[in-house]
Every structure is written in structure tokens, then in C-alpha cells.
PDB file of C-alpha atoms in Angstrom:
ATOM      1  CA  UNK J  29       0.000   0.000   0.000  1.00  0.00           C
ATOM      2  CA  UNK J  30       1.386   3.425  -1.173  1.00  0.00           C
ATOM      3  CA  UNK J  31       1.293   6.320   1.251  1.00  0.00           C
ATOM      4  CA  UNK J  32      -1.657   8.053  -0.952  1.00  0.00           C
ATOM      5  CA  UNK J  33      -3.597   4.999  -0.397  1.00  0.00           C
ATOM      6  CA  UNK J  34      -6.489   4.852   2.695  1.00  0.00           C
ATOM      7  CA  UNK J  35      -7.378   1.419   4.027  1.00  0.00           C
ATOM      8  CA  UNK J  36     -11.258   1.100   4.166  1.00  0.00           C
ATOM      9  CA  UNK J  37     -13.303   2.058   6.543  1.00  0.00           C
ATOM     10  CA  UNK J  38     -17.719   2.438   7.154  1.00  0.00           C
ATOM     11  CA  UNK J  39     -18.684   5.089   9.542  1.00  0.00           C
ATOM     12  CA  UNK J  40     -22.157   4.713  10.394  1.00  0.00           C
ATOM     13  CA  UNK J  41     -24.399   7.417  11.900  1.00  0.00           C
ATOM     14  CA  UNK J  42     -27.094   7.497  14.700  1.00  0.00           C
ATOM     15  CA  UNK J  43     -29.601   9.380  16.095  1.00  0.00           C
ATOM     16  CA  UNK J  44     -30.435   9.204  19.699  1.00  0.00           C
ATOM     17  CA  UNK J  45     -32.462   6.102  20.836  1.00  0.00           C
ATOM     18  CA  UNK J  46     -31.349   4.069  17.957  1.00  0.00           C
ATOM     19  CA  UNK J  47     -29.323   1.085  19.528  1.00  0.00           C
ATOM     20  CA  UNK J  48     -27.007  -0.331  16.525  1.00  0.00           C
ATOM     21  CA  UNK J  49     -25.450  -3.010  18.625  1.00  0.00           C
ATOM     22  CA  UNK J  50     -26.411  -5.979  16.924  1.00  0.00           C
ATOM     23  CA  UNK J  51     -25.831  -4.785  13.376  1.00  0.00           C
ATOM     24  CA  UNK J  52     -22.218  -3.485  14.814  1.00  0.00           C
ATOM     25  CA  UNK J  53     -21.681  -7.253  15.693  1.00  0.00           C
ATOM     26  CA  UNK J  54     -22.681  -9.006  12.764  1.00  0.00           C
ATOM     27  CA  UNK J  55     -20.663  -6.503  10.512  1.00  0.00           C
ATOM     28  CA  UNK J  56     -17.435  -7.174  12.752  1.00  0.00           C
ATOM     29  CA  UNK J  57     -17.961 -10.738  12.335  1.00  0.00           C
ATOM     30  CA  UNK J  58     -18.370 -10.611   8.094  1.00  0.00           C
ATOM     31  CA  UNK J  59     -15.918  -8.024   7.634  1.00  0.00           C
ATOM     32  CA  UNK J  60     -13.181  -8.071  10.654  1.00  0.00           C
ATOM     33  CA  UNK J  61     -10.448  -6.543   8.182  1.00  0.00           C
ATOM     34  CA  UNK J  62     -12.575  -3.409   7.700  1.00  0.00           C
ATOM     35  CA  UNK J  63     -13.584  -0.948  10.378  1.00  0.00           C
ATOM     36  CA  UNK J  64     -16.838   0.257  11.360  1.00  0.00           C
ATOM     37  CA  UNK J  65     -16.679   3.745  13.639  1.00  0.00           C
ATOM     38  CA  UNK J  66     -19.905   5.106  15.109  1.00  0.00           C
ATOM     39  CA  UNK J  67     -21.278   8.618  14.694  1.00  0.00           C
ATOM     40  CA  UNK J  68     -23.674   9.898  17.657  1.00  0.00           C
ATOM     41  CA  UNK J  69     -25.559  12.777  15.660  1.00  0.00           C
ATOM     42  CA  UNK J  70     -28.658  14.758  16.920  1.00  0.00           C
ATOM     43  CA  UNK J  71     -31.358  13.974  14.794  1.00  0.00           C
ATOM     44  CA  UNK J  72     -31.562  17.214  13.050  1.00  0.00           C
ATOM     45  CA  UNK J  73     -28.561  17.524  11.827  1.00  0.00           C
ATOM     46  CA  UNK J  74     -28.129  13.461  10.600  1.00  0.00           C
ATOM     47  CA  UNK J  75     -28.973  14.537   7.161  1.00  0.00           C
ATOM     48  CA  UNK J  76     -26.596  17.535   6.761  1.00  0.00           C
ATOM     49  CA  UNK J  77     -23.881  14.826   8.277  1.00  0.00           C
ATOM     50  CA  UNK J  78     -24.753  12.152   4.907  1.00  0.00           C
ATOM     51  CA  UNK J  79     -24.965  14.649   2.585  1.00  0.00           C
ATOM     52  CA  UNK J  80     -21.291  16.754   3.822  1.00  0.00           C
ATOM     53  CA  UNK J  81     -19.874  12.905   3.742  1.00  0.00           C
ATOM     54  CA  UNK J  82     -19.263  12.943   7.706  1.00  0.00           C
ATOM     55  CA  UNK J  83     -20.782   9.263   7.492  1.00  0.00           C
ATOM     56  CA  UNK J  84     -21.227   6.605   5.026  1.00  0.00           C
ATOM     57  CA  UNK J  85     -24.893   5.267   6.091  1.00  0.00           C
ATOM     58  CA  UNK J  86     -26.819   6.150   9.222  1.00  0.00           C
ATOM     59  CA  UNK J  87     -29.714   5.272  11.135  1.00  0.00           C
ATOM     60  CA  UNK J  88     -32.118   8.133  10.921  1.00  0.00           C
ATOM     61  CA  UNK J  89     -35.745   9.110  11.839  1.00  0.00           C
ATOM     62  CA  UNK J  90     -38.342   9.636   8.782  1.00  0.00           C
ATOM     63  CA  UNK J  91     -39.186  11.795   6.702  1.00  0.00           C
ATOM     64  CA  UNK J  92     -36.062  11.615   4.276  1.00  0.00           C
ATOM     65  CA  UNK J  93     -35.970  13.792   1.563  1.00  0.00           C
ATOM     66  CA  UNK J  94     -35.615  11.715  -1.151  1.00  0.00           C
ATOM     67  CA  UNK J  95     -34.034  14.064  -3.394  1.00  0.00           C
ATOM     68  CA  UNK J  96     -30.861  12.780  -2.800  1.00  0.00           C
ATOM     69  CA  UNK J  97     -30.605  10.687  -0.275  1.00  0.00           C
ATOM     70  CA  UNK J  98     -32.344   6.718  -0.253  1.00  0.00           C
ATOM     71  CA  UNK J  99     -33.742   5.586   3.160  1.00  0.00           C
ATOM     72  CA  UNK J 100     -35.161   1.905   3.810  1.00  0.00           C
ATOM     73  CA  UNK J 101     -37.868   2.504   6.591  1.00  0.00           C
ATOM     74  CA  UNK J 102     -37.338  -0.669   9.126  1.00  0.00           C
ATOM     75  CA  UNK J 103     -39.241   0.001  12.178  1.00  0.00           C
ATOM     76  CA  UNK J 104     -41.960   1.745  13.919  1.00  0.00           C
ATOM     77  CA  UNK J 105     -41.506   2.566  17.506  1.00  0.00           C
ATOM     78  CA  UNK J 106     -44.427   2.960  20.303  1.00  0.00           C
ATOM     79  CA  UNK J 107     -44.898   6.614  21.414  1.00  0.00           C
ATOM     80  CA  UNK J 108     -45.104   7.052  25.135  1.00  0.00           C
ATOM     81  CA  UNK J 109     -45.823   9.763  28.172  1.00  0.00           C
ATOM     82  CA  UNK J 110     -42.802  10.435  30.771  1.00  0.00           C
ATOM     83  CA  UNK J 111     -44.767  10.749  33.651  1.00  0.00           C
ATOM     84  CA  UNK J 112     -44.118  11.375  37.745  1.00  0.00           C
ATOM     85  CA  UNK J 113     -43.983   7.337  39.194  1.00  0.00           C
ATOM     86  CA  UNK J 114     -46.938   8.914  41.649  1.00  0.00           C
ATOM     87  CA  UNK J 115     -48.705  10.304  38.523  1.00  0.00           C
ATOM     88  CA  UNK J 116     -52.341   9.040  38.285  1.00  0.00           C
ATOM     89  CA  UNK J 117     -51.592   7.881  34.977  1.00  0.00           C
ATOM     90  CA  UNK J 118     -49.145   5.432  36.123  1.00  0.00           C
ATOM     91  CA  UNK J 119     -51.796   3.375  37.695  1.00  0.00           C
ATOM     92  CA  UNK J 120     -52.843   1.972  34.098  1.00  0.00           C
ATOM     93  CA  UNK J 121     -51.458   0.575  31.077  1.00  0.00           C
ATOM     94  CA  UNK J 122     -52.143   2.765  27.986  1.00  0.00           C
ATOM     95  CA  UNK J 123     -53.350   6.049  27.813  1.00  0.00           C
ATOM     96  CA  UNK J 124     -55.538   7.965  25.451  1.00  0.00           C
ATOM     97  CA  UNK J 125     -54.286  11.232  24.095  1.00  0.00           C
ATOM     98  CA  UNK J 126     -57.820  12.652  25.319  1.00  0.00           C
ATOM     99  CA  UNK J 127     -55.909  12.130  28.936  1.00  0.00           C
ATOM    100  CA  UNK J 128     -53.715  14.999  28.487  1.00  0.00           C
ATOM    101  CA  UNK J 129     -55.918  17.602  27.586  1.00  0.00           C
ATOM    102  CA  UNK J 130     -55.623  19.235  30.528  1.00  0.00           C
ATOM    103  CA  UNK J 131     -52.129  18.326  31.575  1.00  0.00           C
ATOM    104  CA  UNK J 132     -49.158  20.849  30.797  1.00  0.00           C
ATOM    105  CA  UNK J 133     -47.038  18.591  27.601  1.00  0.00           C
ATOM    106  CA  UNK J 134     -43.290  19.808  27.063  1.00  0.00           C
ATOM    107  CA  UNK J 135     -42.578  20.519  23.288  1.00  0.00           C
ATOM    108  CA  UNK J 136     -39.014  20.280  22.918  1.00  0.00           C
ATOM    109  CA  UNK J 137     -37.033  22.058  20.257  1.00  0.00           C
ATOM    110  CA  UNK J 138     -35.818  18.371  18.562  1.00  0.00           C
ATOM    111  CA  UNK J 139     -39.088  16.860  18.884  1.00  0.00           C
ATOM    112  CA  UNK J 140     -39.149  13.732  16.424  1.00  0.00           C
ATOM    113  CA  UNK J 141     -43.119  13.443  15.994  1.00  0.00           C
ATOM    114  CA  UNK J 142     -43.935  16.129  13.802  1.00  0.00           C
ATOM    115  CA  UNK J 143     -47.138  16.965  15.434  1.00  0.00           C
ATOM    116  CA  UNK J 144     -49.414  19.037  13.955  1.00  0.00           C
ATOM    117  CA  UNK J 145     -51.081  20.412  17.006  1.00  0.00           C
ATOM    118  CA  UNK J 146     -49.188  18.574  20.627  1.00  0.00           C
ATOM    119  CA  UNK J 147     -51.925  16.974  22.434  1.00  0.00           C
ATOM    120  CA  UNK J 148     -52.561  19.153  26.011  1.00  0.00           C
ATOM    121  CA  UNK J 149     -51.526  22.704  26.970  1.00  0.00           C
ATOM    122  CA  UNK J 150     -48.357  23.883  25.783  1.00  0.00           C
ATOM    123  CA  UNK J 151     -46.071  25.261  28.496  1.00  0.00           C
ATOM    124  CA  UNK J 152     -44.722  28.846  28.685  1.00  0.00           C
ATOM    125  CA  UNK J 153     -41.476  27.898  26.921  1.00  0.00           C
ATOM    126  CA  UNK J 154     -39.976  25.294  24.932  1.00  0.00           C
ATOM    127  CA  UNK J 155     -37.137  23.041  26.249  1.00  0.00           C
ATOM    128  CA  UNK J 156     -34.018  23.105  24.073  1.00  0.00           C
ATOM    129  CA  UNK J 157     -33.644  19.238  24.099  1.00  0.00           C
ATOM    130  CA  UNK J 158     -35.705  16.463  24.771  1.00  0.00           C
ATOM    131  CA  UNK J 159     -33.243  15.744  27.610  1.00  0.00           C
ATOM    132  CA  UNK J 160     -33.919  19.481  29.045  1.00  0.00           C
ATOM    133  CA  UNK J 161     -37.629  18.217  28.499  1.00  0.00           C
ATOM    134  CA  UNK J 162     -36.742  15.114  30.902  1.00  0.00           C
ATOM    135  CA  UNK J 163     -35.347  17.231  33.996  1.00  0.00           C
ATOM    136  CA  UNK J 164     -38.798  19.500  33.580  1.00  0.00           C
ATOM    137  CA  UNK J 165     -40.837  16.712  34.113  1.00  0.00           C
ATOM    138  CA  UNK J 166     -38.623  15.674  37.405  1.00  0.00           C
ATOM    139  CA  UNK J 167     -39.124  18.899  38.403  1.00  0.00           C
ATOM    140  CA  UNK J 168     -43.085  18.227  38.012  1.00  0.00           C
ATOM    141  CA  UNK J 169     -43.203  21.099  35.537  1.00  0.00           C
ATOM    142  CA  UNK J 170     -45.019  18.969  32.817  1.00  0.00           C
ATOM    143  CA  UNK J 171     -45.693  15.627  30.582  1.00  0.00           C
ATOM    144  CA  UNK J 172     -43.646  14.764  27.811  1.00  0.00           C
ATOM    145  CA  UNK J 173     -44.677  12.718  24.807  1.00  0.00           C
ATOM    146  CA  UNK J 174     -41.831  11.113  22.957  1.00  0.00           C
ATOM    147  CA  UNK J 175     -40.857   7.501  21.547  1.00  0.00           C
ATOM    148  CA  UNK J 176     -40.373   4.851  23.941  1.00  0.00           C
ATOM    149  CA  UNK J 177     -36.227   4.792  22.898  1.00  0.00           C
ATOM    150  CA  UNK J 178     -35.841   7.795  24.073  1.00  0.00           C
ATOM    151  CA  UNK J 179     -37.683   7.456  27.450  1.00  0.00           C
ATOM    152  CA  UNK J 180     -35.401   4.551  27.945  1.00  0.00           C
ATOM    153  CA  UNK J 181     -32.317   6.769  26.735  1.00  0.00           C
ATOM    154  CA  UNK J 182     -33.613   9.156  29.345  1.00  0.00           C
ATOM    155  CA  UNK J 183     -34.427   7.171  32.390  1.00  0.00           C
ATOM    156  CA  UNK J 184     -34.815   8.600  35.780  1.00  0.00           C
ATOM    157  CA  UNK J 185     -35.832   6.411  38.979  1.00  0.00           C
ATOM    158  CA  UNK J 186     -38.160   8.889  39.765  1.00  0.00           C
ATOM    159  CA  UNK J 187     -39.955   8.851  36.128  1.00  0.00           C
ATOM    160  CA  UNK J 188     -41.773   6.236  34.430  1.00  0.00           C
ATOM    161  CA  UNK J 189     -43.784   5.878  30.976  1.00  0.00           C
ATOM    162  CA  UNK J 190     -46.812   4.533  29.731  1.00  0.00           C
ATOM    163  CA  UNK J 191     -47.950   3.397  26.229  1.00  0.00           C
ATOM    164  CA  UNK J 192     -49.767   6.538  24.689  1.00  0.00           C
ATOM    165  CA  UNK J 193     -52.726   6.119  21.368  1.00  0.00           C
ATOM    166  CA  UNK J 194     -53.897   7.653  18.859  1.00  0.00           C
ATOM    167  CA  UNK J 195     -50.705  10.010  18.831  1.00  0.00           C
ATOM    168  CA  UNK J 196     -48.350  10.008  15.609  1.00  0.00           C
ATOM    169  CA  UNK J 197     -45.471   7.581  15.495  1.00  0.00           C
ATOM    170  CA  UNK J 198     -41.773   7.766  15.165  1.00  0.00           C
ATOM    171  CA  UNK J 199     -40.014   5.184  12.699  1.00  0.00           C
ATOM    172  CA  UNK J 200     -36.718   4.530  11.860  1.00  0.00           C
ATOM    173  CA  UNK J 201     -34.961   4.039   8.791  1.00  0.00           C
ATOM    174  CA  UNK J 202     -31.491   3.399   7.335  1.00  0.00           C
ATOM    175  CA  UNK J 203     -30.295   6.701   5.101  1.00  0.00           C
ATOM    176  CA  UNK J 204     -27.569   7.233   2.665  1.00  0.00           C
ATOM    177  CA  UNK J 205     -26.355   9.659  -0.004  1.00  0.00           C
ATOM    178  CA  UNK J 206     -28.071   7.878  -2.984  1.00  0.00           C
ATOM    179  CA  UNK J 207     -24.649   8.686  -5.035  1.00  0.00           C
ATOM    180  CA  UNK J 208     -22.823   7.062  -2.605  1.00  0.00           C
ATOM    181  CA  UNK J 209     -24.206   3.459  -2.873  1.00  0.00           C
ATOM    182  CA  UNK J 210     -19.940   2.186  -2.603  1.00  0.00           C
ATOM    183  CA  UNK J 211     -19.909  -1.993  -1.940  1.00  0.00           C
ATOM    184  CA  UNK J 212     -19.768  -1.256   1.785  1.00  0.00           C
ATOM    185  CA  UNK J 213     -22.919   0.215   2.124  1.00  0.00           C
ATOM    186  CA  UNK J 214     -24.574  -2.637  -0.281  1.00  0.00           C
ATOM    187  CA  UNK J 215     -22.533  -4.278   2.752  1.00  0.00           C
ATOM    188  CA  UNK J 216     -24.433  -2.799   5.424  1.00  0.00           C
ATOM    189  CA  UNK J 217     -27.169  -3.155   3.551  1.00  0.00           C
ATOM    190  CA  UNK J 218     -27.252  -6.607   3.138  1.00  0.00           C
ATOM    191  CA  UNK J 219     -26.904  -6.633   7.049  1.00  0.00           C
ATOM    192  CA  UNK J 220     -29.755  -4.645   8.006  1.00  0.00           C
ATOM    193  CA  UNK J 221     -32.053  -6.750   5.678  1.00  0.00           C
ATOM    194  CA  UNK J 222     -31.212  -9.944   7.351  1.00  0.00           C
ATOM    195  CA  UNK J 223     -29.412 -11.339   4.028  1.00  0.00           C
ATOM    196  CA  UNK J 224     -26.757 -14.519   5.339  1.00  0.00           C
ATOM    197  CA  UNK J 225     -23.373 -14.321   4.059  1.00  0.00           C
ATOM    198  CA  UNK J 226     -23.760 -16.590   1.149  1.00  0.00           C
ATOM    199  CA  UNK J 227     -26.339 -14.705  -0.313  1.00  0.00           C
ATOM    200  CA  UNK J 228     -26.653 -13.146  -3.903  1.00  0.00           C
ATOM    201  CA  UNK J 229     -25.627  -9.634  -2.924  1.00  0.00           C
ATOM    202  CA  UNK J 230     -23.539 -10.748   0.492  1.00  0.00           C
ATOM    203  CA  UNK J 231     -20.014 -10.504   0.488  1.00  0.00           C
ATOM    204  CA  UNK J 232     -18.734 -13.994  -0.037  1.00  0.00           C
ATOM    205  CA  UNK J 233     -15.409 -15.329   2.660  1.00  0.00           C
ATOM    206  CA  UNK J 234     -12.749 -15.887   0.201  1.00  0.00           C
ATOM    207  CA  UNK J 235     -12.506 -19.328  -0.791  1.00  0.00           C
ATOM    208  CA  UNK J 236     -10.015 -21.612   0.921  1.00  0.00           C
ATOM    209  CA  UNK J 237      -7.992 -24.098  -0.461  1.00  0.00           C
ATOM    210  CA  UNK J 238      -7.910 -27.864  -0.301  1.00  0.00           C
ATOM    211  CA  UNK J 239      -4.667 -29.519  -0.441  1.00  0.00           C
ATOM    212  CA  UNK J 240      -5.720 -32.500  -2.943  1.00  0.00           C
ATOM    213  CA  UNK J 241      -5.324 -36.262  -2.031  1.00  0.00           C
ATOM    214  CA  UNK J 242      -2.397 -37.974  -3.721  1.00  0.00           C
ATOM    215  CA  UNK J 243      -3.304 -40.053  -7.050  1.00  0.00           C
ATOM    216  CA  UNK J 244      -3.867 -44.022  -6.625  1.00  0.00           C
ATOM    217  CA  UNK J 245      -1.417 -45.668  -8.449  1.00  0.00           C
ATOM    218  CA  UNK J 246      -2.301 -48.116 -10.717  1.00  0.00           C
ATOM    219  CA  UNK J 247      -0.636 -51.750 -10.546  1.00  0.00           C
ATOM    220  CA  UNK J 248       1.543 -52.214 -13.620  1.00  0.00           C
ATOM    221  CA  UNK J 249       0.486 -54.207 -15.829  1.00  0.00           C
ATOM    222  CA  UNK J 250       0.081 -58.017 -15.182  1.00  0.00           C
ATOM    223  CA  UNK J 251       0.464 -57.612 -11.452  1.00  0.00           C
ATOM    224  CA  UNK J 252      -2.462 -57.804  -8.862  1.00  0.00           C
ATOM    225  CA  UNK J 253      -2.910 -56.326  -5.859  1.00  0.00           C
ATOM    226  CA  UNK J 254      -2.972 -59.527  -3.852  1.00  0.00           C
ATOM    227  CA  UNK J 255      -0.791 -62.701  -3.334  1.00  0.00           C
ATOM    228  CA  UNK J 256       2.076 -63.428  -5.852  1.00  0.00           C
ATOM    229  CA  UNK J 257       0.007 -65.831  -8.873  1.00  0.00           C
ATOM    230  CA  UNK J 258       1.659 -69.095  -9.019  1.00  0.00           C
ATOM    231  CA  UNK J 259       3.795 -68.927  -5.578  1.00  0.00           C
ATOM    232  CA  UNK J 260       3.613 -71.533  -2.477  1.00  0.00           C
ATOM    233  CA  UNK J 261       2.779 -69.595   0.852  1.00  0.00           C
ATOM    234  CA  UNK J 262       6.682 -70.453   1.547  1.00  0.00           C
ATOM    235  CA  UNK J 263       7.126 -68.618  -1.504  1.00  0.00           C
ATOM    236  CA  UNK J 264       8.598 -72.284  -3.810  1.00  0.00           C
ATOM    237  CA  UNK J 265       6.280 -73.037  -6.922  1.00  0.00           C
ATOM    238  CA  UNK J 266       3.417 -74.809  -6.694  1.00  0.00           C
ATOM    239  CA  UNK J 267       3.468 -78.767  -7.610  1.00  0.00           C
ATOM    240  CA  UNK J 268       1.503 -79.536 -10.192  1.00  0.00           C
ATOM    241  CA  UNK J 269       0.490 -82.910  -8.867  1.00  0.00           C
ATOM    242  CA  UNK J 270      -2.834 -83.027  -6.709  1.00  0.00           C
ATOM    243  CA  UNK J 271      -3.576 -82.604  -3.718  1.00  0.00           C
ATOM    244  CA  UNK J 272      -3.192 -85.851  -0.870  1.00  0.00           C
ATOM    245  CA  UNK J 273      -0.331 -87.509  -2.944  1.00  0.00           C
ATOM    246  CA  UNK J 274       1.698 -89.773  -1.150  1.00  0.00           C
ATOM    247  CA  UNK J 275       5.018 -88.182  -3.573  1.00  0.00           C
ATOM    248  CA  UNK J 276       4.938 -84.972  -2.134  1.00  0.00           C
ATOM    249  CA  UNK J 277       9.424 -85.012  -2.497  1.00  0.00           C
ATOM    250  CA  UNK J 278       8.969 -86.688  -5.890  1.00  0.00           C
ATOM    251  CA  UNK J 279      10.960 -84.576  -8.845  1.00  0.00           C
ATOM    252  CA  UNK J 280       8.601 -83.273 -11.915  1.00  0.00           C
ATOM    253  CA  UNK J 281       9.560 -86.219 -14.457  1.00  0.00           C
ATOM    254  CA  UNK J 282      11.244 -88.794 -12.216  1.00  0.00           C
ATOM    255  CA  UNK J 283       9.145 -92.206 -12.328  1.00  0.00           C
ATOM    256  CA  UNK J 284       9.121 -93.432  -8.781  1.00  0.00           C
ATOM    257  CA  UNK J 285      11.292 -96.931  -8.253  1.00  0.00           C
ATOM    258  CA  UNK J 286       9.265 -99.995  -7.684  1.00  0.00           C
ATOM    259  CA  UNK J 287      10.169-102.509  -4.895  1.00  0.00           C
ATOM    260  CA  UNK J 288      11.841-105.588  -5.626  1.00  0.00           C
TER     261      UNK J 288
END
């Protein structure tokens, strides 16, 4: 490798709440000889990071703008309340969005919902951060309505969530620069859609060799593979006379002498 030359590398973005763990692991197992680096990138400004080329792929929150980026959608993830653990609402399992009409619900700046109108009252300012957001509801300032990754990301001992309906959904998708599709992100890919190795568009382990078995000889001609044709098991010739005669010392030819 020259000096001008870069080894490969994937760096893969993600937006809080997304857990890559287990796509991490299968790439390192495929493709140990090429490293994978993670990105941590708010989710507003995970598309400005694909297009500028600060990441190869990443795991983002739809919309995309498909202009010029391509996004497989892969999940959709339950929306939740971050509630008080003494909050009356903690005492069930789901909760309607009709619930909060009356409760104070924290907007923060990098909500990922897109609401069109935030269920309950809106408070007298908006928290910079969904984390901000978090502390305020500590505080017993408020609700907050957000997807259930993040109120995991975010969890306090003091907090707790419950499943919240009819309330707009967050899902998550896996974003690229569309004129960026190099083999490694066909890799990735490949990994996210639960392809195996051996499949069509999977990278293939180089093929390893087998050390071939030595070639049979064949006998030579007129030999066989067994006991010597026409030898005694003491290795003399065979006599031709038959078997049980009395001359067993007599000489081929000689006429045995007759008694007088």
C-alpha cells in the first residue's frame, strides 16, 4: 500500500435512541479486516452529516428527503408519556391522548413526531432538548410525549412511561447519499435486511484451499494387488500334482522306483 492509499473504513451514523449493537456485531464478524466507527448525531442535523460525507450510512428518523438521499424505513416505535412514578396515569397501562388535555405537555425544540397540534396545553417555553424536556418533568413542571427509545435513553428512577394512542409515530430508517451506494454500504445493507453471508448480494469469505489427495497408483500391468500368482505360501512353486499324494518329495519327471 502506497502512502496516498487509505485502508477502508464504514462510519455509520445514529440518532439518539437508535441502539445499533447488533448490526455493529454481525458486521465485525463478516468483515473483521474493515472498520466500522460510530457517529452519535442529533437527529436534526443526521442529514446535513450524509450529505457533507461525515458518514457513510446512518440510522435516521423519517421523513427523508428523497431528493438525494435513499432511506429503507425498518421500524416503527411505540410513542409514550414520561410521567411522575406517583402520577395518576401510572396506575394503568395505555393512555388515550384525550388524557392529556388538561395536563401541561413539554414541546421540545428536537421533537421527532412532527405533530401538527401537541396533544394538552403547551407550556410557557420550549425546552431546548428532549433531555432538558426530561429534567422538567422531574421537576413536576409537565408531561412529555416522545418515543419509547428515548424514554429509555432518558431514564430517571423517579420517572416512568406509559404506552400513549392515537398520537403520531416515530419510525426509523437506514439513510444514505443515494450517489454514494460504494460496496460497503450494499454491505451494510445486506446486514440490516437480514441477508446470510452466502447470499446473492452478500459478500462472499474468500474461498479456501484444499490440499488435494495424492493419485492411486495403478498396478503395472500383469500384477495384482494380492498374493504373488503361481507362488507356495513359503514362496517355492506350486506342484503340479494333486492334492493328498503320497510323492509330495517326488521330482517333476522322475518315475518313482518300484520294490523288488
Amino acid at each position: 500500500m502506497t502512502g496516498s492509499e487509505v485502508p477502508p473504513a464504514f462510519r455509520l451514523a445514529y440518532v439518539p435512541g437508535v441502539t445499533p449493537t447488533k448490526w455493529v456485531r454481525i458486521w465485525n464478524e463478516r468483515l473483521p479486516d474493515i472498520p466500522l466507527t460510530l457517529v452519535a448525531v442529533p437527529a436534526a442535523d443526521a442529514f446535513e452529516l450524509l450529505r457533507g460525507g461525515g458518514a457513510d450510512a446512518g440510522f435516521v428518523r423519517l421523513p427523508v428527503d428523497r431528493t438525494d438521499l435513499s432511506a429503507i424505513p425498518l421500524y416503527t416505535e411505540t410513542t409514550v408519556v414520561v410521567i411522575p412514578k406517583d402520577h395518576a396515569m401510572a396506575a394503568v397501562e395505555e393512555v388515550p391522548a384525550e388524557e392529556l388535555a388538561d395536563e401541561i405537555v413539554l414541546h421540545p425544540l428536537d421533537d421527532t413526531l412532527g405533530w401538527e397540534r401537541p396533544p394538552g396545553q403547551p407550556a410557557f417555553e420550549r425546552p431546548a432538548t428532549t433531555a432538558d424536556a426530561v429534567e422538567l418533568v422531574a421537576a413536576g413542571i409537565g408531561l412529555l410525549v416522545v418515543p419509547q427509545s428515548l424514554a429509555r435513553l432518558h431514564h430517571r428512577k423517579d420517572l416512568t412511561y406509559r404506552t400513549l394512542t392515537g398520537t403520531p409515530q416515530s419510525r426509523v430508517a437506514l439513510s444514505w447519499p443515494e450517489d454514494r451506494t460504494t460496496d460497503l454500504v450494499e454491505d451494510f445493507i445486506g446486514i440490516v435486511r437480514g441477508r446470510t453471508v452466502n447470499s446473492s448480494r452478500g459478500r462472499k469469505p474468500a474461498p479456501q484451499s484444499k490440499a488435494k489427495a495424492p493419485a492411486k497408483r495403478k498396478p503395472a500391468p500383469g500384477k495384482s494387488g494380492g498374493k504373488p500368482v503361481g507362488k507356495s505360501p513359503r514362496g517355492g512353486a506350486k506342484s503340479g500334482g494333486s492334492k493328498g499324494s503320497g510323492n509330495k518329495g517326488a521330482k517333476p519327471g522322475n518315475k518313482p522306483r518300484r520294490r523288488p
